[in-house]
Each structure stands twice: as C-alpha cells, then as structure tokens.
PDB file of N, CA, C and O and ligand atoms in Angstrom:
ATOM      1  N   MET A 214       0.842  -1.196   0.000  1.00 79.00           N
ATOM      2  CA  MET A 214       0.000   0.000   0.000  1.00 79.00           C
ATOM      3  C   MET A 214       0.880   1.250   0.000  1.00 79.00           C
ATOM      4  O   MET A 214       1.934   1.269   0.601  1.00 79.00           O
ATOM      5  N   THR A 215       0.426   2.261  -0.699  1.00 87.00           N
ATOM      6  CA  THR A 215       1.184   3.503  -0.769  1.00 87.00           C
ATOM      7  C   THR A 215       1.117   4.247   0.560  1.00 87.00           C
ATOM      8  O   THR A 215       0.064   4.369   1.166  1.00 87.00           O
ATOM      9  N   ARG A 216       2.265   4.744   0.972  1.00 92.00           N
ATOM     10  CA  ARG A 216       2.338   5.535   2.201  1.00 92.00           C
ATOM     11  C   ARG A 216       2.735   6.956   1.860  1.00 92.00           C
ATOM     12  O   ARG A 216       3.443   7.191   0.887  1.00 92.00           O
ATOM     13  N   ILE A 217       2.287   7.869   2.696  1.00 94.00           N
ATOM     14  CA  ILE A 217       2.678   9.265   2.531  1.00 94.00           C
ATOM     15  C   ILE A 217       3.715   9.603   3.596  1.00 94.00           C
ATOM     16  O   ILE A 217       3.660   9.112   4.721  1.00 94.00           O
ATOM     17  N   VAL A 218       4.674  10.414   3.193  1.00 96.00           N
ATOM     18  CA  VAL A 218       5.758  10.812   4.082  1.00 96.00           C
ATOM     19  C   VAL A 218       5.793  12.341   4.146  1.00 96.00           C
ATOM     20  O   VAL A 218       5.679  13.002   3.111  1.00 96.00           O
ATOM     21  N   ALA A 219       5.934  12.888   5.343  1.00 97.00           N
ATOM     22  CA  ALA A 219       6.006  14.336   5.514  1.00 97.00           C
ATOM     23  C   ALA A 219       7.359  14.704   6.116  1.00 97.00           C
ATOM     24  O   ALA A 219       7.751  14.171   7.147  1.00 97.00           O
ATOM     25  N   ASP A 220       8.048  15.610   5.452  1.00 97.00           N
ATOM     26  CA  ASP A 220       9.331  16.122   5.955  1.00 97.00           C
ATOM     27  C   ASP A 220       9.050  17.445   6.672  1.00 97.00           C
ATOM     28  O   ASP A 220       8.919  18.497   6.043  1.00 97.00           O
ATOM     29  N   THR A 221       8.954  17.394   7.986  1.00 97.00           N
ATOM     30  CA  THR A 221       8.586  18.602   8.740  1.00 97.00           C
ATOM     31  C   THR A 221       9.693  19.653   8.726  1.00 97.00           C
ATOM     32  O   THR A 221       9.446  20.802   9.042  1.00 97.00           O
ATOM     33  N   THR A 222      10.916  19.248   8.352  1.00 97.00           N
ATOM     34  CA  THR A 222      11.982  20.252   8.270  1.00 97.00           C
ATOM     35  C   THR A 222      11.818  21.129   7.026  1.00 97.00           C
ATOM     36  O   THR A 222      12.361  22.224   6.958  1.00 97.00           O
ATOM     37  N   ARG A 223      11.087  20.641   6.059  1.00 97.00           N
ATOM     38  CA  ARG A 223      10.829  21.429   4.844  1.00 97.00           C
ATOM     39  C   ARG A 223       9.510  22.192   4.923  1.00 97.00           C
ATOM     40  O   ARG A 223       9.310  23.172   4.211  1.00 97.00           O
ATOM     41  N   CYS A 224       8.595  21.701   5.739  1.00 98.00           N
ATOM     42  CA  CYS A 224       7.252  22.284   5.818  1.00 98.00           C
ATOM     43  C   CYS A 224       7.333  23.729   6.298  1.00 98.00           C
ATOM     44  O   CYS A 224       7.995  24.038   7.287  1.00 98.00           O
ATOM     45  N   VAL A 225       6.624  24.623   5.593  1.00 97.00           N
ATOM     46  CA  VAL A 225       6.594  26.029   5.986  1.00 97.00           C
ATOM     47  C   VAL A 225       5.245  26.422   6.595  1.00 97.00           C
ATOM     48  O   VAL A 225       4.973  27.594   6.818  1.00 97.00           O
ATOM     49  N   GLY A 226       4.405  25.423   6.846  1.00 96.00           N
ATOM     50  CA  GLY A 226       3.144  25.682   7.540  1.00 96.00           C
ATOM     51  C   GLY A 226       2.112  26.427   6.724  1.00 96.00           C
ATOM     52  O   GLY A 226       1.264  27.127   7.283  1.00 96.00           O
ATOM     53  N   ALA A 227       2.184  26.286   5.426  1.00 94.00           N
ATOM     54  CA  ALA A 227       1.266  27.020   4.558  1.00 94.00           C
ATOM     55  C   ALA A 227      -0.176  26.522   4.659  1.00 94.00           C
ATOM     56  O   ALA A 227      -1.116  27.248   4.359  1.00 94.00           O
ATOM     57  N   GLY A 228      -0.352  25.272   5.058  1.00 95.00           N
ATOM     58  CA  GLY A 228      -1.691  24.747   5.310  1.00 95.00           C
ATOM     59  C   GLY A 228      -2.466  24.288   4.090  1.00 95.00           C
ATOM     60  O   GLY A 228      -3.631  23.918   4.203  1.00 95.00           O
ATOM     61  N   GLN A 229      -1.835  24.308   2.926  1.00 96.00           N
ATOM     62  CA  GLN A 229      -2.545  23.861   1.721  1.00 96.00           C
ATOM     63  C   GLN A 229      -2.981  22.402   1.825  1.00 96.00           C
ATOM     64  O   GLN A 229      -4.049  22.025   1.351  1.00 96.00           O
ATOM     65  N   CYS A 230      -2.147  21.606   2.446  1.00 97.00           N
ATOM     66  CA  CYS A 230      -2.479  20.185   2.575  1.00 97.00           C
ATOM     67  C   CYS A 230      -3.721  19.989   3.441  1.00 97.00           C
ATOM     68  O   CYS A 230      -4.603  19.192   3.109  1.00 97.00           O
ATOM     69  N   VAL A 231      -3.830  20.737   4.516  1.00 97.00           N
ATOM     70  CA  VAL A 231      -4.974  20.608   5.423  1.00 97.00           C
ATOM     71  C   VAL A 231      -6.256  21.068   4.734  1.00 97.00           C
ATOM     72  O   VAL A 231      -7.314  20.441   4.872  1.00 97.00           O
ATOM     73  N   LEU A 232      -6.152  22.160   4.002  1.00 97.00           N
ATOM     74  CA  LEU A 232      -7.318  22.661   3.288  1.00 97.00           C
ATOM     75  C   LEU A 232      -7.771  21.674   2.218  1.00 97.00           C
ATOM     76  O   LEU A 232      -8.966  21.518   1.966  1.00 97.00           O
ATOM     77  N   THR A 233      -6.829  20.995   1.602  1.00 97.00           N
ATOM     78  CA  THR A 233      -7.144  20.079   0.506  1.00 97.00           C
ATOM     79  C   THR A 233      -7.632  18.723   1.000  1.00 97.00           C
ATOM     80  O   THR A 233      -8.562  18.151   0.443  1.00 97.00           O
ATOM     81  N   ASP A 234      -7.014  18.219   2.051  1.00 96.00           N
ATOM     82  CA  ASP A 234      -7.322  16.861   2.509  1.00 96.00           C
ATOM     83  C   ASP A 234      -7.274  16.794   4.040  1.00 96.00           C
ATOM     84  O   ASP A 234      -6.338  16.264   4.622  1.00 96.00           O
ATOM     85  N   PRO A 235      -8.303  17.321   4.705  1.00 96.00           N
ATOM     86  CA  PRO A 235      -8.299  17.344   6.173  1.00 96.00           C
ATOM     87  C   PRO A 235      -8.432  15.971   6.808  1.00 96.00           C
ATOM     88  O   PRO A 235      -8.244  15.840   8.020  1.00 96.00           O
ATOM     89  N   ALA A 236      -8.741  14.958   6.034  1.00 95.00           N
ATOM     90  CA  ALA A 236      -8.793  13.605   6.596  1.00 95.00           C
ATOM     91  C   ALA A 236      -7.398  13.004   6.737  1.00 95.00           C
ATOM     92  O   ALA A 236      -7.191  12.066   7.504  1.00 95.00           O
ATOM     93  N   THR A 237      -6.452  13.543   6.014  1.00 96.00           N
ATOM     94  CA  THR A 237      -5.090  13.000   6.021  1.00 96.00           C
ATOM     95  C   THR A 237      -4.101  13.913   6.731  1.00 96.00           C
ATOM     96  O   THR A 237      -3.164  13.439   7.364  1.00 96.00           O
ATOM     97  N   PHE A 238      -4.332  15.229   6.650  1.00 97.00           N
ATOM     98  CA  PHE A 238      -3.353  16.190   7.170  1.00 97.00           C
ATOM     99  C   PHE A 238      -3.955  17.086   8.245  1.00 97.00           C
ATOM    100  O   PHE A 238      -5.136  17.451   8.194  1.00 97.00           O
ATOM    101  N   ALA A 239      -3.113  17.460   9.190  1.00 98.00           N
ATOM    102  CA  ALA A 239      -3.451  18.473  10.179  1.00 98.00           C
ATOM    103  C   ALA A 239      -2.196  19.304  10.381  1.00 98.00           C
ATOM    104  O   ALA A 239      -1.146  19.028   9.797  1.00 98.00           O
ATOM    105  N   GLN A 240      -2.319  20.354  11.187  1.00 97.00           N
ATOM    106  CA  GLN A 240      -1.151  21.179  11.490  1.00 97.00           C
ATOM    107  C   GLN A 240      -0.907  21.196  12.979  1.00 97.00           C
ATOM    108  O   GLN A 240      -1.859  21.294  13.775  1.00 97.00           O
ATOM    109  N   ASP A 241       0.355  21.127  13.358  1.00 97.00           N
ATOM    110  CA  ASP A 241       0.749  21.220  14.747  1.00 97.00           C
ATOM    111  C   ASP A 241       0.272  22.564  15.320  1.00 97.00           C
ATOM    112  O   ASP A 241       0.435  23.593  14.683  1.00 97.00           O
ATOM    113  N   SER A 242      -0.311  22.529  16.509  1.00 96.00           N
ATOM    114  CA  SER A 242      -0.939  23.732  17.053  1.00 96.00           C
ATOM    115  C   SER A 242       0.071  24.805  17.443  1.00 96.00           C
ATOM    116  O   SER A 242      -0.282  25.979  17.522  1.00 96.00           O
ATOM    117  N   THR A 243       1.315  24.445  17.674  1.00 96.00           N
ATOM    118  CA  THR A 243       2.293  25.466  18.051  1.00 96.00           C
ATOM    119  C   THR A 243       3.221  25.828  16.889  1.00 96.00           C
ATOM    120  O   THR A 243       3.457  27.002  16.626  1.00 96.00           O
ATOM    121  N   GLN A 244       3.730  24.825  16.193  1.00 94.00           N
ATOM    122  CA  GLN A 244       4.690  25.088  15.110  1.00 94.00           C
ATOM    123  C   GLN A 244       4.002  25.374  13.775  1.00 94.00           C
ATOM    124  O   GLN A 244       4.585  26.008  12.899  1.00 94.00           O
ATOM    125  N   GLY A 245       2.799  24.857  13.603  1.00 96.00           N
ATOM    126  CA  GLY A 245       2.100  25.018  12.336  1.00 96.00           C
ATOM    127  C   GLY A 245       2.534  24.038  11.272  1.00 96.00           C
ATOM    128  O   GLY A 245       2.044  24.086  10.139  1.00 96.00           O
ATOM    129  N   THR A 246       3.454  23.166  11.620  1.00 98.00           N
ATOM    130  CA  THR A 246       3.936  22.208  10.627  1.00 98.00           C
ATOM    131  C   THR A 246       2.970  21.042  10.481  1.00 98.00           C
ATOM    132  O   THR A 246       2.137  20.774  11.352  1.00 98.00           O
ATOM    133  N   VAL A 247       3.112  20.359   9.387  1.00 98.00           N
ATOM    134  CA  VAL A 247       2.166  19.302   9.032  1.00 98.00           C
ATOM    135  C   VAL A 247       2.234  18.121  10.011  1.00 98.00           C
ATOM    136  O   VAL A 247       3.294  17.734  10.492  1.00 98.00           O
ATOM    137  N   VAL A 248       1.059  17.557  10.286  1.00 97.00           N
ATOM    138  CA  VAL A 248       0.929  16.338  11.078  1.00 97.00           C
ATOM    139  C   VAL A 248       0.118  15.356  10.234  1.00 97.00           C
ATOM    140  O   VAL A 248      -0.935  15.716   9.705  1.00 97.00           O
ATOM    141  N   LEU A 249       0.626  14.143  10.103  1.00 97.00           N
ATOM    142  CA  LEU A 249      -0.103  13.135   9.346  1.00 97.00           C
ATOM    143  C   LEU A 249      -1.130  12.453  10.245  1.00 97.00           C
ATOM    144  O   LEU A 249      -0.801  11.970  11.323  1.00 97.00           O
ATOM    145  N   LEU A 250      -2.375  12.413   9.787  1.00 97.00           N
ATOM    146  CA  LEU A 250      -3.429  11.724  10.532  1.00 97.00           C
ATOM    147  C   LEU A 250      -3.509  10.263  10.125  1.00 97.00           C
ATOM    148  O   LEU A 250      -4.041   9.436  10.849  1.00 97.00           O
ATOM    149  N   ARG A 251      -2.991   9.955   8.954  1.00 94.00           N
ATOM    150  CA  ARG A 251      -2.897   8.575   8.473  1.00 94.00           C
ATOM    151  C   ARG A 251      -1.799   8.565   7.425  1.00 94.00           C
ATOM    152  O   ARG A 251      -1.537   9.581   6.773  1.00 94.00           O
ATOM    153  N   ASP A 252      -1.137   7.429   7.268  1.00 85.00           N
ATOM    154  CA  ASP A 252      -0.106   7.375   6.237  1.00 85.00           C
ATOM    155  C   ASP A 252      -0.322   6.231   5.257  1.00 85.00           C
ATOM    156  O   ASP A 252       0.211   6.242   4.169  1.00 85.00           O
ATOM    157  N   ASP A 253      -1.132   5.262   5.633  1.00 84.00           N
ATOM    158  CA  ASP A 253      -1.530   4.200   4.709  1.00 84.00           C
ATOM    159  C   ASP A 253      -2.739   4.683   3.923  1.00 84.00           C
ATOM    160  O   ASP A 253      -3.784   4.946   4.505  1.00 84.00           O
ATOM    161  N   LEU A 254      -2.619   4.800   2.620  1.00 90.00           N
ATOM    162  CA  LEU A 254      -3.693   5.406   1.851  1.00 90.00           C
ATOM    163  C   LEU A 254      -4.358   4.408   0.919  1.00 90.00           C
ATOM    164  O   LEU A 254      -3.683   3.740   0.140  1.00 90.00           O
ATOM    165  N   SER A 255      -5.666   4.319   0.988  1.00 90.00           N
ATOM    166  CA  SER A 255      -6.423   3.545   0.013  1.00 90.00           C
ATOM    167  C   SER A 255      -6.341   4.267  -1.329  1.00 90.00           C
ATOM    168  O   SER A 255      -5.933   5.436  -1.393  1.00 90.00           O
ATOM    169  N   ASP A 256      -6.763   3.608  -2.398  1.00 89.00           N
ATOM    170  CA  ASP A 256      -6.724   4.249  -3.720  1.00 89.00           C
ATOM    171  C   ASP A 256      -7.539   5.528  -3.729  1.00 89.00           C
ATOM    172  O   ASP A 256      -7.143   6.529  -4.332  1.00 89.00           O
ATOM    173  N   GLU A 257      -8.675   5.501  -3.078  1.00 89.00           N
ATOM    174  CA  GLU A 257      -9.541   6.683  -3.045  1.00 89.00           C
ATOM    175  C   GLU A 257      -8.867   7.817  -2.275  1.00 89.00           C
ATOM    176  O   GLU A 257      -8.862   8.970  -2.718  1.00 89.00           O
ATOM    177  N   ALA A 258      -8.316   7.490  -1.128  1.00 92.00           N
ATOM    178  CA  ALA A 258      -7.643   8.511  -0.317  1.00 92.00           C
ATOM    179  C   ALA A 258      -6.411   9.040  -1.032  1.00 92.00           C
ATOM    180  O   ALA A 258      -6.061  10.220  -0.910  1.00 92.00           O
ATOM    181  N   LEU A 259      -5.771   8.191  -1.794  1.00 93.00           N
ATOM    182  CA  LEU A 259      -4.559   8.588  -2.502  1.00 93.00           C
ATOM    183  C   LEU A 259      -4.831   9.688  -3.521  1.00 93.00           C
ATOM    184  O   LEU A 259      -4.022  10.600  -3.696  1.00 93.00           O
ATOM    185  N   ALA A 260      -5.965   9.622  -4.164  1.00 93.00           N
ATOM    186  CA  ALA A 260      -6.301  10.626  -5.178  1.00 93.00           C
ATOM    187  C   ALA A 260      -6.358  12.017  -4.556  1.00 93.00           C
ATOM    188  O   ALA A 260      -5.838  12.983  -5.121  1.00 93.00           O
ATOM    189  N   THR A 261      -6.955  12.136  -3.400  1.00 94.00           N
ATOM    190  CA  THR A 261      -7.042  13.440  -2.731  1.00 94.00           C
ATOM    191  C   THR A 261      -5.682  13.860  -2.195  1.00 94.00           C
ATOM    192  O   THR A 261      -5.295  15.026  -2.275  1.00 94.00           O
ATOM    193  N   ALA A 262      -4.954  12.910  -1.652  1.00 94.00           N
ATOM    194  CA  ALA A 262      -3.638  13.227  -1.105  1.00 94.00           C
ATOM    195  C   ALA A 262      -2.703  13.723  -2.201  1.00 94.00           C
ATOM    196  O   ALA A 262      -1.880  14.612  -1.970  1.00 94.00           O
ATOM    197  N   ARG A 263      -2.828  13.177  -3.383  1.00 95.00           N
ATOM    198  CA  ARG A 263      -1.971  13.628  -4.495  1.00 95.00           C
ATOM    199  C   ARG A 263      -2.200  15.109  -4.804  1.00 95.00           C
ATOM    200  O   ARG A 263      -1.282  15.831  -5.175  1.00 95.00           O
ATOM    201  N   GLN A 264      -3.431  15.545  -4.671  1.00 96.00           N
ATOM    202  CA  GLN A 264      -3.736  16.965  -4.864  1.00 96.00           C
ATOM    203  C   GLN A 264      -2.963  17.804  -3.849  1.00 96.00           C
ATOM    204  O   GLN A 264      -2.402  18.856  -4.179  1.00 96.00           O
ATOM    205  N   ALA A 265      -2.967  17.344  -2.605  1.00 96.00           N
ATOM    206  CA  ALA A 265      -2.253  18.069  -1.552  1.00 96.00           C
ATOM    207  C   ALA A 265      -0.760  18.102  -1.840  1.00 96.00           C
ATOM    208  O   ALA A 265      -0.101  19.131  -1.642  1.00 96.00           O
ATOM    209  N   LEU A 266      -0.209  16.991  -2.290  1.00 96.00           N
ATOM    210  CA  LEU A 266       1.214  16.950  -2.627  1.00 96.00           C
ATOM    211  C   LEU A 266       1.536  17.963  -3.715  1.00 96.00           C
ATOM    212  O   LEU A 266       2.557  18.652  -3.664  1.00 96.00           O
ATOM    213  N   TYR A 267       0.653  18.045  -4.680  1.00 96.00           N
ATOM    214  CA  TYR A 267       0.871  18.948  -5.807  1.00 96.00           C
ATOM    215  C   TYR A 267       0.849  20.403  -5.339  1.00 96.00           C
ATOM    216  O   TYR A 267       1.604  21.247  -5.841  1.00 96.00           O
ATOM    217  N   LEU A 268      -0.026  20.715  -4.386  1.00 97.00           N
ATOM    218  CA  LEU A 268      -0.211  22.097  -3.949  1.00 97.00           C
ATOM    219  C   LEU A 268       0.795  22.551  -2.901  1.00 97.00           C
ATOM    220  O   LEU A 268       0.958  23.746  -2.683  1.00 97.00           O
ATOM    221  N   CYS A 269       1.459  21.627  -2.239  1.00 97.00           N
ATOM    222  CA  CYS A 269       2.397  21.994  -1.175  1.00 97.00           C
ATOM    223  C   CYS A 269       3.525  22.853  -1.743  1.00 97.00           C
ATOM    224  O   CYS A 269       4.267  22.407  -2.622  1.00 97.00           O
ATOM    225  N   PRO A 270       3.690  24.081  -1.255  1.00 97.00           N
ATOM    226  CA  PRO A 270       4.689  24.981  -1.839  1.00 97.00           C
ATOM    227  C   PRO A 270       6.132  24.607  -1.508  1.00 97.00           C
ATOM    228  O   PRO A 270       7.053  25.051  -2.185  1.00 97.00           O
ATOM    229  N   SER A 271       6.339  23.803  -0.468  1.00 97.00           N
ATOM    230  CA  SER A 271       7.718  23.499  -0.053  1.00 97.00           C
ATOM    231  C   SER A 271       8.139  22.087  -0.442  1.00 97.00           C
ATOM    232  O   SER A 271       9.237  21.659  -0.096  1.00 97.00           O
ATOM    233  N   ARG A 272       7.242  21.361  -1.121  1.00 97.00           N
ATOM    234  CA  ARG A 272       7.536  19.975  -1.526  1.00 97.00           C
ATOM    235  C   ARG A 272       7.940  19.124  -0.310  1.00 97.00           C
ATOM    236  O   ARG A 272       8.887  18.344  -0.371  1.00 97.00           O
ATOM    237  N   ALA A 273       7.207  19.313   0.767  1.00 98.00           N
ATOM    238  CA  ALA A 273       7.491  18.579   2.005  1.00 98.00           C
ATOM    239  C   ALA A 273       6.844  17.204   2.036  1.00 98.00           C
ATOM    240  O   ALA A 273       7.149  16.402   2.918  1.00 98.00           O
ATOM    241  N   LEU A 274       5.962  16.948   1.093  1.00 97.00           N
ATOM    242  CA  LEU A 274       5.205  15.693   1.100  1.00 97.00           C
ATOM    243  C   LEU A 274       5.643  14.801  -0.047  1.00 97.00           C
ATOM    244  O   LEU A 274       5.903  15.275  -1.148  1.00 97.00           O
ATOM    245  N   SER A 275       5.706  13.504   0.222  1.00 96.00           N
ATOM    246  CA  SER A 275       6.064  12.560  -0.837  1.00 96.00           C
ATOM    247  C   SER A 275       5.350  11.243  -0.593  1.00 96.00           C
ATOM    248  O   SER A 275       4.801  10.998   0.478  1.00 96.00           O
ATOM    249  N   LEU A 276       5.388  10.398  -1.617  1.00 94.00           N
ATOM    250  CA  LEU A 276       4.761   9.077  -1.529  1.00 94.00           C
ATOM    251  C   LEU A 276       5.830   8.003  -1.617  1.00 94.00           C
ATOM    252  O   LEU A 276       6.842   8.182  -2.285  1.00 94.00           O
ATOM    253  N   THR A 277       5.591   6.894  -0.952  1.00 92.00           N
ATOM    254  CA  THR A 277       6.515   5.776  -1.015  1.00 92.00           C
ATOM    255  C   THR A 277       5.714   4.475  -1.090  1.00 92.00           C
ATOM    256  O   THR A 277       4.569   4.415  -0.645  1.00 92.00           O
ATOM    257  N   GLY A 278       6.330   3.446  -1.629  1.00 83.00           N
ATOM    258  CA  GLY A 278       5.671   2.133  -1.685  1.00 83.00           C
ATOM    259  C   GLY A 278       4.823   1.942  -2.917  1.00 83.00           C
ATOM    260  O   GLY A 278       4.663   2.805  -3.728  1.00 83.00           O
TER     261      GLY A 278
HETATM  262  S1  SF4 B1519       1.108  22.327   2.361  1.00 96.86           S
HETATM  263 FE1  SF4 B1519       3.246  21.694   2.640  1.00 96.86          FE
HETATM  264  S2  SF4 B1519       4.182  23.431   3.635  1.00 96.86           S
HETATM  265 FE2  SF4 B1519       1.985  23.674   3.900  1.00 96.86          FE
HETATM  266  S3  SF4 B1519       1.503  22.698   5.883  1.00 96.86           S
HETATM  267 FE3  SF4 B1519       1.222  21.165   4.282  1.00 96.86          FE
HETATM  268  S4  SF4 B1519       3.201  20.095   4.172  1.00 96.86           S
HETATM  269 FE4  SF4 B1519       3.541  22.016   5.234  1.00 96.86          FE
END
C-alpha cells in the first residue's frame, strides 16, 4: 500500500495540505507544521492526497511504496 511521508523540516506551515485533505493532514498547534493523521492510503484517499502533494509549496510531502 502507498504511504505518505512528511518532511517537517521542509514544511513552511502554509496549510494547503490541510485545506485540501483534512482527513489525512493536520497542522501542529504550536509550530504550524504538518501532522499526518494517516499514512496508509487507500486508492480513493490517494487521489485526494496527491492533490495536496501537488499544492504543497515546499515539496514537504512525498509518496513511497
Ligand atoms: S502544504 Fe506543505 S508546507 Fe503547507 S503545511 Fe502542508 S506540508 Fe507544510
């Protein structure tokens, strides 16, 4: 199954991922950096997550597997 990976050292807290896919992404309440709510993605969830990856301005998100 495809997994999503978040590099919090690259994340600039822009929040595009949360706006696009709130079922998969959240933001840390103090740092504002991305928090993964799930990393194992079904095919359906993957389609939405790909949108978030595309929109992330810092390229902090990637897929593996
Ligand atoms: S869109 Fe990218 S930079 Fe913005 S919070 Fe999500 S992972 Fe971080």
